Amino acid sequence: MSGGSYYVPATSKWPILGSLALGLMMVGTGMVLVYDRGTLLMVVGILSVLAVMALWFRDVVRESRQGLYDAQMDRSFRQGMGWFIFSEVMFFGAFFAALFYIRTFALPWLDGEGAKGVAALLWPDFVASWPLMSPPDPAVVGPEQTFSPWQLPLVNTLILVGSSITLTVAHEGLKEGERATTRNWLAATLVLAVSFIIIQGVEYYEAYAHYGITLEAGIYGATFFLLTGFHGVHVIIGASILAVMLVRVLRGHFARDNHFGFEAACWYWHFVDVVWVGLFLFVYVF
């Protein structure tokens, strides 16, 4: 119940079940990483987390549709989503910081810059460059070649930038009460999202099959798949959210002045797009 300035949540089983599911997933993941066993436990944990999320969100949608939330709850939802996206900014910020540290500090130090000869004793033939390629130095573990940013990466960049535009049109249509516009442009956004995922999969195949870019391809391969892989997971999550929003639009959910679920999905998708622009510039171009 809500008193306008505070909110007392109803009794719910989902927090404790969500905690148990997360614990199960993490124990299973730890066992897989450390002991190379526990795959079944990890899978059961992941499925449990997904089930709790789906059922919990279902209850939130039902409560919202029943008019149980007021302005204070709306502010609470917005603050929660804002902090969630901030945590995601910090998440990717750590990976970008690692990339910048490697390129700005670690490589020059190994090449002897500012090391007063110490690095030369460790690796006298090392020459700083990015990316670190296997040839012509056989001592360097790296890819055989890298992707041109002006082919598949550029296509994916245009797709994601375009998807932000189509999603904005869909959002504006919802605010104007034009549900057909919202439906059509949201569907177009979802098509672009799926296209990005498919093209990313093609790029990964090419990386392994023809470019020698693998997780074992030195620091370049590790940072490449760490950054693009986690982003790809976020695109899949975002596409799933957009699919749920499309189903809700088709069912007549949301009103012109009450549609934070849709708005939160827009926030998340625009964040994912901004991260990709950073990846395109600092992983592919520079």
PDB file of C-alpha atoms in Angstrom:
ATOM      1  CA  MET A   1       0.000   0.000   0.000  1.00  0.00           C
ATOM      2  CA  SER A   2       1.126   3.554  -0.629  1.00  0.00           C
ATOM      3  CA  GLY A   3       0.617   6.607   1.513  1.00  0.00           C
ATOM      4  CA  GLY A   4       1.724   9.096  -1.116  1.00  0.00           C
ATOM      5  CA  SER A   5       5.116   9.743   0.477  1.00  0.00           C
ATOM      6  CA  TYR A   6       6.111   6.183   1.325  1.00  0.00           C
ATOM      7  CA  TYR A   7       5.390   2.681   0.093  1.00  0.00           C
ATOM      8  CA  VAL A   8       4.887  -0.491   2.116  1.00  0.00           C
ATOM      9  CA  PRO A   9       5.198  -3.454  -0.249  1.00  0.00           C
ATOM     10  CA  ALA A  10       2.785  -6.332   0.022  1.00  0.00           C
ATOM     11  CA  THR A  11       4.078  -9.667   1.268  1.00  0.00           C
ATOM     12  CA  SER A  12       5.907 -11.371  -1.574  1.00  0.00           C
ATOM     13  CA  LYS A  13       7.726 -14.666  -2.013  1.00  0.00           C
ATOM     14  CA  TRP A  14       9.822 -13.460  -4.948  1.00  0.00           C
ATOM     15  CA  PRO A  15      12.698 -11.762  -3.050  1.00  0.00           C
ATOM     16  CA  ILE A  16      13.615 -14.891  -1.095  1.00  0.00           C
ATOM     17  CA  LEU A  17      13.107 -17.152  -4.116  1.00  0.00           C
ATOM     18  CA  GLY A  18      15.211 -14.801  -6.232  1.00  0.00           C
ATOM     19  CA  SER A  19      17.992 -14.878  -3.638  1.00  0.00           C
ATOM     20  CA  LEU A  20      17.944 -18.681  -3.528  1.00  0.00           C
ATOM     21  CA  ALA A  21      18.000 -18.887  -7.330  1.00  0.00           C
ATOM     22  CA  LEU A  22      20.937 -16.472  -7.549  1.00  0.00           C
ATOM     23  CA  GLY A  23      22.814 -18.440  -4.892  1.00  0.00           C
ATOM     24  CA  LEU A  24      22.185 -21.682  -6.772  1.00  0.00           C
ATOM     25  CA  MET A  25      23.416 -20.150 -10.004  1.00  0.00           C
ATOM     26  CA  MET A  26      26.587 -18.742  -8.431  1.00  0.00           C
ATOM     27  CA  VAL A  27      27.450 -21.977  -6.601  1.00  0.00           C
ATOM     28  CA  GLY A  28      27.023 -23.922  -9.834  1.00  0.00           C
ATOM     29  CA  THR A  29      29.087 -21.399 -11.799  1.00  0.00           C
ATOM     30  CA  GLY A  30      31.840 -21.507  -9.188  1.00  0.00           C
ATOM     31  CA  MET A  31      31.937 -25.289  -9.309  1.00  0.00           C
ATOM     32  CA  VAL A  32      32.194 -25.237 -13.093  1.00  0.00           C
ATOM     33  CA  LEU A  33      35.047 -22.713 -13.044  1.00  0.00           C
ATOM     34  CA  VAL A  34      37.025 -24.289 -10.203  1.00  0.00           C
ATOM     35  CA  TYR A  35      36.243 -28.013 -10.295  1.00  0.00           C
ATOM     36  CA  ASP A  36      34.963 -28.450 -13.869  1.00  0.00           C
ATOM     37  CA  ARG A  37      31.725 -29.918 -12.533  1.00  0.00           C
ATOM     38  CA  GLY A  38      28.343 -28.587 -11.486  1.00  0.00           C
ATOM     39  CA  THR A  39      27.010 -27.742 -14.968  1.00  0.00           C
ATOM     40  CA  LEU A  40      23.554 -29.072 -14.114  1.00  0.00           C
ATOM     41  CA  LEU A  41      23.453 -26.994 -10.941  1.00  0.00           C
ATOM     42  CA  MET A  42      24.464 -23.879 -12.878  1.00  0.00           C
ATOM     43  CA  VAL A  43      21.818 -24.460 -15.564  1.00  0.00           C
ATOM     44  CA  VAL A  44      19.108 -25.065 -12.957  1.00  0.00           C
ATOM     45  CA  GLY A  45      20.181 -21.861 -11.213  1.00  0.00           C
ATOM     46  CA  ILE A  46      20.048 -19.819 -14.415  1.00  0.00           C
ATOM     47  CA  LEU A  47      16.612 -21.181 -15.319  1.00  0.00           C
ATOM     48  CA  SER A  48      15.418 -20.477 -11.776  1.00  0.00           C
ATOM     49  CA  VAL A  49      16.591 -16.868 -11.975  1.00  0.00           C
ATOM     50  CA  LEU A  50      14.822 -16.397 -15.308  1.00  0.00           C
ATOM     51  CA  ALA A  51      11.634 -17.968 -13.956  1.00  0.00           C
ATOM     52  CA  VAL A  52      11.621 -15.744 -10.856  1.00  0.00           C
ATOM     53  CA  MET A  53      12.228 -12.650 -12.993  1.00  0.00           C
ATOM     54  CA  ALA A  54       9.400 -13.525 -15.386  1.00  0.00           C
ATOM     55  CA  LEU A  55       6.903 -14.255 -12.604  1.00  0.00           C
ATOM     56  CA  TRP A  56       7.922 -11.231 -10.550  1.00  0.00           C
ATOM     57  CA  PHE A  57       7.618  -8.903 -13.542  1.00  0.00           C
ATOM     58  CA  ARG A  58       4.242 -10.498 -14.305  1.00  0.00           C
ATOM     59  CA  ASP A  59       3.021  -9.511 -10.856  1.00  0.00           C
ATOM     60  CA  VAL A  60       4.342  -5.964 -11.273  1.00  0.00           C
ATOM     61  CA  VAL A  61       2.514  -5.625 -14.599  1.00  0.00           C
ATOM     62  CA  ARG A  62      -0.702  -6.885 -13.053  1.00  0.00           C
ATOM     63  CA  GLU A  63      -0.417  -4.479 -10.119  1.00  0.00           C
ATOM     64  CA  SER A  64       0.261  -1.592 -12.476  1.00  0.00           C
ATOM     65  CA  ARG A  65      -2.709  -2.514 -14.663  1.00  0.00           C
ATOM     66  CA  GLN A  66      -4.921  -2.616 -11.573  1.00  0.00           C
ATOM     67  CA  GLY A  67      -3.964   0.960 -10.695  1.00  0.00           C
ATOM     68  CA  LEU A  68      -2.207   0.045  -7.439  1.00  0.00           C
ATOM     69  CA  TYR A  69       0.760   2.351  -8.068  1.00  0.00           C
ATOM     70  CA  ASP A  70       0.804   6.100  -7.486  1.00  0.00           C
ATOM     71  CA  ALA A  71       3.229   8.931  -8.307  1.00  0.00           C
ATOM     72  CA  GLN A  72       5.548   7.967  -5.473  1.00  0.00           C
ATOM     73  CA  MET A  73       5.879   4.428  -6.863  1.00  0.00           C
ATOM     74  CA  ASP A  74       6.511   5.855 -10.315  1.00  0.00           C
ATOM     75  CA  ARG A  75       9.405   7.887  -8.893  1.00  0.00           C
ATOM     76  CA  SER A  76      10.700   4.786  -7.162  1.00  0.00           C
ATOM     77  CA  PHE A  77      10.684   2.816 -10.415  1.00  0.00           C
ATOM     78  CA  ARG A  78      12.478   5.626 -12.227  1.00  0.00           C
ATOM     79  CA  GLN A  79      15.138   5.959  -9.551  1.00  0.00           C
ATOM     80  CA  GLY A  80      15.671   2.205  -9.525  1.00  0.00           C
ATOM     81  CA  MET A  81      16.099   2.076 -13.295  1.00  0.00           C
ATOM     82  CA  GLY A  82      18.425   5.058 -13.178  1.00  0.00           C
ATOM     83  CA  TRP A  83      20.679   3.404 -10.619  1.00  0.00           C
ATOM     84  CA  PHE A  84      20.596   0.156 -12.583  1.00  0.00           C
ATOM     85  CA  ILE A  85      21.817   1.894 -15.727  1.00  0.00           C
ATOM     86  CA  PHE A  86      24.466   3.708 -13.657  1.00  0.00           C
ATOM     87  CA  SER A  87      25.727   0.315 -12.452  1.00  0.00           C
ATOM     88  CA  GLU A  88      25.894  -0.805 -16.087  1.00  0.00           C
ATOM     89  CA  VAL A  89      27.900   2.308 -16.948  1.00  0.00           C
ATOM     90  CA  MET A  90      30.396   1.363 -14.237  1.00  0.00           C
ATOM     91  CA  PHE A  91      30.422  -2.234 -15.493  1.00  0.00           C
ATOM     92  CA  PHE A  92      31.451  -1.274 -19.018  1.00  0.00           C
ATOM     93  CA  GLY A  93      33.586   1.583 -17.708  1.00  0.00           C
ATOM     94  CA  ALA A  94      35.834  -0.947 -15.966  1.00  0.00           C
ATOM     95  CA  PHE A  95      36.386  -2.839 -19.231  1.00  0.00           C
ATOM     96  CA  PHE A  96      37.057   0.328 -21.205  1.00  0.00           C
ATOM     97  CA  ALA A  97      39.478   1.428 -18.478  1.00  0.00           C
ATOM     98  CA  ALA A  98      41.333  -1.877 -18.778  1.00  0.00           C
ATOM     99  CA  LEU A  99      41.591  -1.398 -22.536  1.00  0.00           C
ATOM    100  CA  PHE A 100      42.891   2.172 -22.162  1.00  0.00           C
ATOM    101  CA  TYR A 101      45.370   1.104 -19.467  1.00  0.00           C
ATOM    102  CA  ILE A 102      46.794  -1.631 -21.669  1.00  0.00           C
ATOM    103  CA  ARG A 103      47.179   0.614 -24.690  1.00  0.00           C
ATOM    104  CA  THR A 104      48.300   3.790 -22.885  1.00  0.00           C
ATOM    105  CA  PHE A 105      50.531   2.438 -20.125  1.00  0.00           C
ATOM    106  CA  ALA A 106      51.282  -1.298 -20.257  1.00  0.00           C
ATOM    107  CA  LEU A 107      52.461  -1.519 -23.864  1.00  0.00           C
ATOM    108  CA  PRO A 108      54.790   1.532 -23.689  1.00  0.00           C
ATOM    109  CA  TRP A 109      56.249   0.248 -20.417  1.00  0.00           C
ATOM    110  CA  LEU A 110      57.010  -3.146 -21.975  1.00  0.00           C
ATOM    111  CA  ASP A 111      58.655  -1.298 -24.848  1.00  0.00           C
ATOM    112  CA  GLY A 112      60.987   0.424 -22.391  1.00  0.00           C
ATOM    113  CA  GLU A 113      59.279   3.792 -22.005  1.00  0.00           C
ATOM    114  CA  GLY A 114      59.907   5.146 -18.507  1.00  0.00           C
ATOM    115  CA  ALA A 115      61.205   1.794 -17.323  1.00  0.00           C
ATOM    116  CA  LYS A 116      64.926   2.707 -17.300  1.00  0.00           C
ATOM    117  CA  GLY A 117      65.878  -0.542 -18.977  1.00  0.00           C
ATOM    118  CA  VAL A 118      63.911  -2.891 -16.700  1.00  0.00           C
ATOM    119  CA  ALA A 119      61.351  -3.794 -19.371  1.00  0.00           C
ATOM    120  CA  ALA A 120      64.143  -4.378 -21.862  1.00  0.00           C
ATOM    121  CA  LEU A 121      65.521  -7.106 -19.588  1.00  0.00           C
ATOM    122  CA  LEU A 122      62.117  -8.785 -19.468  1.00  0.00           C
ATOM    123  CA  TRP A 123      61.426  -8.631 -23.206  1.00  0.00           C
ATOM    124  CA  PRO A 124      64.294  -7.046 -25.139  1.00  0.00           C
ATOM    125  CA  ASP A 125      62.756  -7.590 -28.592  1.00  0.00           C
ATOM    126  CA  PHE A 126      59.275  -6.299 -27.741  1.00  0.00           C
ATOM    127  CA  VAL A 127      57.931  -3.477 -29.910  1.00  0.00           C
ATOM    128  CA  ALA A 128      54.792  -1.691 -28.726  1.00  0.00           C
ATOM    129  CA  SER A 129      51.929  -1.730 -31.221  1.00  0.00           C
ATOM    130  CA  TRP A 130      48.188  -2.237 -31.214  1.00  0.00           C
ATOM    131  CA  PRO A 131      46.875  -4.714 -31.868  1.00  0.00           C
ATOM    132  CA  LEU A 132      49.631  -7.165 -30.966  1.00  0.00           C
ATOM    133  CA  MET A 133      49.859  -9.421 -33.991  1.00  0.00           C
ATOM    134  CA  SER A 134      51.475 -12.866 -34.195  1.00  0.00           C
ATOM    135  CA  PRO A 135      53.574 -12.113 -37.276  1.00  0.00           C
ATOM    136  CA  PRO A 136      56.233 -10.912 -37.608  1.00  0.00           C
ATOM    137  CA  ASP A 137      57.110 -11.570 -33.937  1.00  0.00           C
ATOM    138  CA  PRO A 138      56.521 -15.282 -33.174  1.00  0.00           C
ATOM    139  CA  ALA A 139      56.892 -14.570 -29.444  1.00  0.00           C
ATOM    140  CA  VAL A 140      53.727 -12.470 -29.473  1.00  0.00           C
ATOM    141  CA  VAL A 141      50.440 -14.337 -29.230  1.00  0.00           C
ATOM    142  CA  GLY A 142      47.861 -12.477 -31.234  1.00  0.00           C
ATOM    143  CA  PRO A 143      45.478 -12.599 -34.198  1.00  0.00           C
ATOM    144  CA  GLU A 144      46.599 -13.052 -37.774  1.00  0.00           C
ATOM    145  CA  GLN A 145      44.651  -9.980 -38.885  1.00  0.00           C
ATOM    146  CA  THR A 146      41.937  -7.668 -37.589  1.00  0.00           C
ATOM    147  CA  PHE A 147      38.544  -6.596 -38.848  1.00  0.00           C
ATOM    148  CA  SER A 148      38.130  -3.587 -41.057  1.00  0.00           C
ATOM    149  CA  PRO A 149      35.852  -1.210 -39.153  1.00  0.00           C
ATOM    150  CA  TRP A 150      34.198  -0.158 -42.409  1.00  0.00           C
ATOM    151  CA  GLN A 151      32.559  -3.499 -43.151  1.00  0.00           C
ATOM    152  CA  LEU A 152      30.468  -5.525 -40.674  1.00  0.00           C
ATOM    153  CA  PRO A 153      31.250  -3.265 -37.676  1.00  0.00           C
ATOM    154  CA  LEU A 154      30.036  -0.203 -39.592  1.00  0.00           C
ATOM    155  CA  VAL A 155      26.895  -2.046 -40.700  1.00  0.00           C
ATOM    156  CA  ASN A 156      26.148  -2.975 -37.099  1.00  0.00           C
ATOM    157  CA  THR A 157      26.778   0.598 -35.988  1.00  0.00           C
ATOM    158  CA  LEU A 158      24.288   1.929 -38.513  1.00  0.00           C
ATOM    159  CA  ILE A 159      21.795  -0.732 -37.447  1.00  0.00           C
ATOM    160  CA  LEU A 160      21.998   0.194 -33.765  1.00  0.00           C
ATOM    161  CA  VAL A 161      21.915   3.938 -34.394  1.00  0.00           C
ATOM    162  CA  GLY A 162      18.918   3.388 -36.653  1.00  0.00           C
ATOM    163  CA  SER A 163      17.239   1.268 -33.976  1.00  0.00           C
ATOM    164  CA  SER A 164      17.487   4.149 -31.500  1.00  0.00           C
ATOM    165  CA  ILE A 165      15.752   6.377 -34.038  1.00  0.00           C
ATOM    166  CA  THR A 166      12.944   3.881 -34.703  1.00  0.00           C
ATOM    167  CA  LEU A 167      12.465   3.304 -30.971  1.00  0.00           C
ATOM    168  CA  THR A 168      12.250   7.055 -30.365  1.00  0.00           C
ATOM    169  CA  VAL A 169       9.549   7.311 -33.048  1.00  0.00           C
ATOM    170  CA  ALA A 170       7.668   4.451 -31.372  1.00  0.00           C
ATOM    171  CA  HIS A 171       7.930   6.182 -28.004  1.00  0.00           C
ATOM    172  CA  GLU A 172       6.673   9.472 -29.394  1.00  0.00           C
ATOM    173  CA  GLY A 173       3.788   7.628 -31.010  1.00  0.00           C
ATOM    174  CA  LEU A 174       2.838   6.140 -27.653  1.00  0.00           C
ATOM    175  CA  LYS A 175       2.921   9.561 -26.003  1.00  0.00           C
ATOM    176  CA  GLU A 176       0.629  10.876 -28.739  1.00  0.00           C
ATOM    177  CA  GLY A 177      -1.751   7.943 -28.392  1.00  0.00           C
ATOM    178  CA  GLU A 178      -0.972   6.614 -31.890  1.00  0.00           C
ATOM    179  CA  ARG A 179      -0.770   2.919 -31.074  1.00  0.00           C
ATOM    180  CA  ALA A 180      -0.350   1.804 -34.697  1.00  0.00           C
ATOM    181  CA  THR A 181       2.739   3.997 -34.989  1.00  0.00           C
ATOM    182  CA  THR A 182       4.089   2.578 -31.742  1.00  0.00           C
ATOM    183  CA  ARG A 183       3.431  -0.985 -32.840  1.00  0.00           C
ATOM    184  CA  ASN A 184       4.994  -0.649 -36.285  1.00  0.00           C
ATOM    185  CA  TRP A 185       8.111   1.260 -35.277  1.00  0.00           C
ATOM    186  CA  LEU A 186       8.704  -0.924 -32.229  1.00  0.00           C
ATOM    187  CA  ALA A 187       8.495  -3.986 -34.479  1.00  0.00           C
ATOM    188  CA  ALA A 188      11.030  -2.341 -36.803  1.00  0.00           C
ATOM    189  CA  THR A 189      13.324  -1.756 -33.817  1.00  0.00           C
ATOM    190  CA  LEU A 190      13.070  -5.412 -32.871  1.00  0.00           C
ATOM    191  CA  VAL A 191      13.931  -6.464 -36.428  1.00  0.00           C
ATOM    192  CA  LEU A 192      17.032  -4.259 -36.323  1.00  0.00           C
ATOM    193  CA  ALA A 193      18.007  -5.707 -32.946  1.00  0.00           C
ATOM    194  CA  VAL A 194      17.778  -9.274 -34.242  1.00  0.00           C
ATOM    195  CA  SER A 195      19.747  -8.256 -37.354  1.00  0.00           C
ATOM    196  CA  PHE A 196      22.529  -6.909 -35.155  1.00  0.00           C
ATOM    197  CA  ILE A 197      22.700 -10.177 -33.205  1.00  0.00           C
ATOM    198  CA  ILE A 198      22.872 -12.233 -36.414  1.00  0.00           C
ATOM    199  CA  ILE A 199      25.616 -10.069 -37.911  1.00  0.00           C
ATOM    200  CA  GLN A 200      27.563 -10.225 -34.648  1.00  0.00           C
ATOM    201  CA  GLY A 201      27.355 -14.007 -34.829  1.00  0.00           C
ATOM    202  CA  VAL A 202      28.678 -13.936 -38.404  1.00  0.00           C
ATOM    203  CA  GLU A 203      31.540 -11.705 -37.262  1.00  0.00           C
ATOM    204  CA  TYR A 204      32.443 -14.103 -34.454  1.00  0.00           C
ATOM    205  CA  TYR A 205      32.491 -17.004 -36.912  1.00  0.00           C
ATOM    206  CA  GLU A 206      34.780 -15.056 -39.218  1.00  0.00           C
ATOM    207  CA  ALA A 207      36.988 -14.114 -36.256  1.00  0.00           C
ATOM    208  CA  TYR A 208      37.569 -17.732 -35.292  1.00  0.00           C
ATOM    209  CA  ALA A 209      37.576 -19.290 -38.758  1.00  0.00           C
ATOM    210  CA  HIS A 210      39.582 -16.796 -40.820  1.00  0.00           C
ATOM    211  CA  TYR A 211      41.119 -14.030 -38.697  1.00  0.00           C
ATOM    212  CA  GLY A 212      42.721 -15.939 -35.850  1.00  0.00           C
ATOM    213  CA  ILE A 213      40.886 -13.735 -33.337  1.00  0.00           C
ATOM    214  CA  THR A 214      40.092 -16.114 -30.483  1.00  0.00           C
ATOM    215  CA  LEU A 215      40.051 -15.968 -26.703  1.00  0.00           C
ATOM    216  CA  GLU A 216      43.565 -17.443 -26.854  1.00  0.00           C
ATOM    217  CA  ALA A 217      44.829 -14.710 -29.220  1.00  0.00           C
ATOM    218  CA  GLY A 218      46.630 -12.734 -26.526  1.00  0.00           C
ATOM    219  CA  ILE A 219      45.435  -9.532 -24.926  1.00  0.00           C
ATOM    220  CA  TYR A 220      43.730  -8.346 -28.110  1.00  0.00           C
ATOM    221  CA  GLY A 221      41.553 -11.447 -28.384  1.00  0.00           C
ATOM    222  CA  ALA A 222      40.680 -11.321 -24.702  1.00  0.00           C
ATOM    223  CA  THR A 223      39.664  -7.647 -24.712  1.00  0.00           C
ATOM    224  CA  PHE A 224      37.851  -7.984 -28.049  1.00  0.00           C
ATOM    225  CA  PHE A 225      35.587 -10.788 -26.886  1.00  0.00           C
ATOM    226  CA  LEU A 226      35.217  -9.401 -23.370  1.00  0.00           C
ATOM    227  CA  LEU A 227      33.907  -6.056 -24.599  1.00  0.00           C
ATOM    228  CA  THR A 228      31.920  -7.143 -27.643  1.00  0.00           C
ATOM    229  CA  GLY A 229      30.693 -10.333 -25.954  1.00  0.00           C
ATOM    230  CA  PHE A 230      29.244  -8.616 -22.904  1.00  0.00           C
ATOM    231  CA  HIS A 231      27.712  -5.998 -25.170  1.00  0.00           C
ATOM    232  CA  GLY A 232      26.180  -8.734 -27.284  1.00  0.00           C
ATOM    233  CA  VAL A 233      24.613 -10.252 -24.169  1.00  0.00           C
ATOM    234  CA  HIS A 234      23.117  -6.845 -23.356  1.00  0.00           C
ATOM    235  CA  VAL A 235      21.726  -6.574 -26.888  1.00  0.00           C
ATOM    236  CA  ILE A 236      20.050  -9.973 -26.478  1.00  0.00           C
ATOM    237  CA  ILE A 237      18.593  -8.853 -23.143  1.00  0.00           C
ATOM    238  CA  GLY A 238      17.462  -5.570 -24.677  1.00  0.00           C
ATOM    239  CA  ALA A 239      15.869  -7.359 -27.637  1.00  0.00           C
ATOM    240  CA  SER A 240      14.012  -9.640 -25.220  1.00  0.00           C
ATOM    241  CA  ILE A 241      12.719  -6.593 -23.337  1.00  0.00           C
ATOM    242  CA  LEU A 242      11.601  -4.974 -26.583  1.00  0.00           C
ATOM    243  CA  ALA A 243       9.793  -8.176 -27.561  1.00  0.00           C
ATOM    244  CA  VAL A 244       7.902  -8.096 -24.254  1.00  0.00           C
ATOM    245  CA  MET A 245       7.049  -4.432 -24.842  1.00  0.00           C
ATOM    246  CA  LEU A 246       5.703  -5.273 -28.297  1.00  0.00           C
ATOM    247  CA  VAL A 247       3.474  -8.000 -26.855  1.00  0.00           C
ATOM    248  CA  ARG A 248       2.184  -5.565 -24.235  1.00  0.00           C
ATOM    249  CA  VAL A 249       1.473  -2.927 -26.880  1.00  0.00           C
ATOM    250  CA  LEU A 250      -0.451  -5.487 -28.923  1.00  0.00           C
ATOM    251  CA  ARG A 251      -2.489  -6.328 -25.818  1.00  0.00           C
ATOM    252  CA  GLY A 252      -3.408  -2.705 -25.305  1.00  0.00           C
ATOM    253  CA  HIS A 253      -1.181  -2.008 -22.329  1.00  0.00           C
ATOM    254  CA  PHE A 254       0.271   1.439 -21.554  1.00  0.00           C
ATOM    255  CA  ALA A 255      -1.396   4.834 -21.643  1.00  0.00           C
ATOM    256  CA  ARG A 256      -0.211   8.153 -23.017  1.00  0.00           C
ATOM    257  CA  ASP A 257       0.719   9.397 -19.553  1.00  0.00           C
ATOM    258  CA  ASN A 258       1.444   6.085 -17.827  1.00  0.00           C
ATOM    259  CA  HIS A 259       3.946   3.833 -19.607  1.00  0.00           C
ATOM    260  CA  PHE A 260       7.150   3.715 -17.579  1.00  0.00           C
ATOM    261  CA  GLY A 261       7.725   0.055 -18.478  1.00  0.00           C
ATOM    262  CA  PHE A 262       8.037   1.105 -22.113  1.00  0.00           C
ATOM    263  CA  GLU A 263      10.118   4.135 -21.190  1.00  0.00           C
ATOM    264  CA  ALA A 264      12.524   2.025 -19.103  1.00  0.00           C
ATOM    265  CA  ALA A 265      13.015  -0.282 -22.090  1.00  0.00           C
ATOM    266  CA  CYS A 266      13.890   2.793 -24.169  1.00  0.00           C
ATOM    267  CA  TRP A 267      16.439   3.961 -21.583  1.00  0.00           C
ATOM    268  CA  TYR A 268      18.108   0.567 -21.583  1.00  0.00           C
ATOM    269  CA  TRP A 269      18.213   0.282 -25.370  1.00  0.00           C
ATOM    270  CA  HIS A 270      19.664   3.757 -25.846  1.00  0.00           C
ATOM    271  CA  PHE A 271      22.354   2.902 -23.272  1.00  0.00           C
ATOM    272  CA  VAL A 272      23.236  -0.263 -25.196  1.00  0.00           C
ATOM    273  CA  ASP A 273      23.520   1.809 -28.388  1.00  0.00           C
ATOM    274  CA  VAL A 274      25.832   4.379 -26.768  1.00  0.00           C
ATOM    275  CA  VAL A 275      28.104   1.594 -25.498  1.00  0.00           C
ATOM    276  CA  TRP A 276      28.361   0.182 -29.012  1.00  0.00           C
ATOM    277  CA  VAL A 277      29.418   3.546 -30.423  1.00  0.00           C
ATOM    278  CA  GLY A 278      32.260   3.513 -27.879  1.00  0.00           C
ATOM    279  CA  LEU A 279      33.178  -0.036 -28.887  1.00  0.00           C
ATOM    280  CA  PHE A 280      33.145   0.841 -32.566  1.00  0.00           C
ATOM    281  CA  LEU A 281      35.504   3.755 -31.997  1.00  0.00           C
ATOM    282  CA  PHE A 282      37.967   2.224 -29.525  1.00  0.00           C
ATOM    283  CA  VAL A 283      37.909  -1.472 -30.445  1.00  0.00           C
ATOM    284  CA  TYR A 284      37.541  -1.301 -34.225  1.00  0.00           C
ATOM    285  CA  VAL A 285      38.621   2.137 -35.465  1.00  0.00           C
ATOM    286  CA  PHE A 286      41.395   3.442 -33.199  1.00  0.00           C
TER     287      PHE A 286
END
